[in-house]
mmCIF file of C-alpha atoms in Angstrom:
data_model
loop_
_atom_site.group_PDB
_atom_site.id
_atom_site.type_symbol
_atom_site.label_atom_id
_atom_site.label_comp_id
_atom_site.label_asym_id
_atom_site.label_seq_id
_atom_site.Cartn_x
_atom_site.Cartn_y
_atom_site.Cartn_z
ATOM 1 C CA VAL A 5 113.454 103.578 99.127
ATOM 2 C CA ARG A 6 116.663 104.993 97.677
ATOM 3 C CA ARG A 7 116.976 108.568 98.874
ATOM 4 C CA LEU A 8 113.373 109.565 99.348
ATOM 5 C CA TYR A 9 113.772 113.321 99.786
ATOM 6 C CA ASP A 10 111.053 115.942 99.913
ATOM 7 C CA ASP A 11 110.481 118.977 97.704
ATOM 8 C CA VAL A 12 111.787 121.571 100.177
ATOM 9 C CA ALA A 13 115.115 123.227 99.361
ATOM 10 C CA GLY A 14 117.666 123.267 102.152
ATOM 11 C CA ASN A 15 116.432 120.181 103.978
ATOM 12 C CA ASN A 16 118.777 117.812 102.180
ATOM 13 C CA GLN A 17 121.805 118.340 104.374
ATOM 14 C CA GLN A 18 123.491 116.477 107.142
ATOM 15 C CA THR A 19 126.239 117.432 109.533
ATOM 16 C CA SER A 20 129.237 115.194 109.003
ATOM 17 C CA CYS A 21 131.399 113.803 111.798
ATOM 18 C CA THR A 22 133.749 116.776 111.242
ATOM 19 C CA GLY A 23 130.909 119.213 111.975
ATOM 20 C CA GLN A 24 130.548 120.450 108.408
ATOM 21 C CA ALA A 25 127.214 120.504 106.592
ATOM 22 C CA THR A 26 127.240 118.294 103.536
ATOM 23 C CA SER A 27 124.591 118.177 100.842
ATOM 24 C CA TYR A 28 123.558 114.690 99.834
ATOM 25 C CA GLY A 29 120.537 115.064 97.660
ATOM 26 C CA ASP A 30 118.845 117.058 95.001
ATOM 27 C CA VAL A 31 115.548 118.764 95.706
ATOM 28 C CA LEU A 32 112.675 117.049 93.923
ATOM 29 C CA THR A 33 109.944 118.949 92.172
ATOM 30 C CA SER A 34 106.558 118.770 93.870
ATOM 31 C CA ALA A 35 105.267 116.553 91.056
ATOM 32 C CA GLU A 36 108.216 114.157 91.372
ATOM 33 C CA TYR A 37 107.870 114.014 95.165
ATOM 34 C CA ASP A 38 104.153 113.277 94.789
ATOM 35 C CA ARG A 39 104.903 110.551 92.225
ATOM 36 C CA ARG A 40 107.522 108.918 94.453
ATOM 37 C CA LEU A 41 105.180 108.955 97.459
ATOM 38 C CA THR A 42 102.381 107.332 95.451
ATOM 39 C CA LYS A 43 104.704 104.767 93.895
ATOM 40 C CA THR A 44 106.160 103.799 97.277
ATOM 41 C CA ALA A 45 102.722 103.690 98.917
ATOM 42 C CA ARG A 46 101.379 101.411 96.176
ATOM 43 C CA TYR A 47 104.391 99.129 96.556
ATOM 44 C CA VAL A 48 103.800 98.851 100.304
ATOM 45 C CA LEU A 49 100.124 98.050 99.768
ATOM 46 C CA GLU A 50 100.195 95.893 96.637
ATOM 47 C CA VAL A 51 103.538 94.090 96.711
ATOM 48 C CA MET A 52 104.279 93.965 100.428
ATOM 49 C CA ALA A 53 100.608 93.474 101.377
ATOM 50 C CA ALA A 54 100.716 96.239 104.028
ATOM 51 C CA PRO A 55 102.894 94.619 106.701
ATOM 52 C CA ASP A 56 102.206 95.388 110.360
ATOM 53 C CA ILE A 57 105.635 96.977 110.752
ATOM 54 C CA LEU A 58 107.407 98.761 107.931
ATOM 55 C CA ALA A 59 111.095 99.683 108.197
ATOM 56 C CA LEU A 60 112.645 101.956 105.588
ATOM 57 C CA GLN A 61 116.120 103.278 104.898
ATOM 58 C CA GLU A 62 117.259 106.393 103.049
ATOM 59 C CA VAL A 63 114.295 108.578 104.013
ATOM 60 C CA GLU A 64 115.233 112.225 104.482
ATOM 61 C CA ASN A 65 113.284 113.166 107.607
ATOM 62 C CA LEU A 66 110.215 112.547 109.737
ATOM 63 C CA LYS A 67 108.049 114.774 107.534
ATOM 64 C CA VAL A 68 108.698 112.474 104.573
ATOM 65 C CA LEU A 69 107.740 109.427 106.660
ATOM 66 C CA ASP A 70 104.558 111.179 107.767
ATOM 67 C CA ASP A 71 103.773 112.140 104.165
ATOM 68 C CA LEU A 72 104.228 108.516 103.108
ATOM 69 C CA ALA A 73 102.005 107.290 105.946
ATOM 70 C CA ALA A 74 99.325 109.785 104.903
ATOM 71 C CA ARG A 75 99.553 108.687 101.271
ATOM 72 C CA ILE A 76 99.170 105.043 102.287
ATOM 73 C CA ALA A 77 96.133 105.951 104.412
ATOM 74 C CA THR A 78 94.639 107.818 101.442
ATOM 75 C CA LEU A 79 94.989 104.762 99.200
ATOM 76 C CA ALA A 80 93.900 102.274 101.889
ATOM 77 C CA PRO A 81 91.972 103.919 104.748
ATOM 78 C CA THR A 82 92.113 100.782 106.897
ATOM 79 C CA VAL A 83 95.933 100.819 106.934
ATOM 80 C CA ALA A 84 97.558 103.183 109.417
ATOM 81 C CA TYR A 85 101.264 103.791 109.865
ATOM 82 C CA ARG A 86 103.022 106.235 112.154
ATOM 83 C CA GLY A 87 106.456 107.603 111.343
ATOM 84 C CA LEU A 88 109.357 107.099 113.720
ATOM 85 C CA LEU A 89 112.788 108.315 112.677
ATOM 86 C CA VAL A 90 116.061 106.974 114.001
ATOM 87 C CA ASP A 91 118.862 109.148 112.628
ATOM 88 C CA GLY A 92 121.945 107.438 111.363
ATOM 89 C CA ASN A 93 125.403 108.704 110.486
ATOM 90 C CA ASP A 94 125.292 107.794 106.795
ATOM 91 C CA PRO A 95 124.196 110.631 104.501
ATOM 92 C CA GLY A 96 122.167 108.111 102.469
#
């Protein structure tokens, strides 16, 4: 989903292997975040036909996954996803 970050300042950081905090994303406006959630949710539903299991990369945090799952459920109430985050070591 190419760096799906939320609209909260200060969340877009990661601790590097040297222990330093590094910023790796710009904060989206609330309108842009809302647009990206809707666009991604529609893609999952219309293009991917709501697969049973959905794996994503480059999602900022669990809150963003939960927001996406909620947006999908809003657009298609019979489709339910639950976010599960496995942190990686790549800032992307």
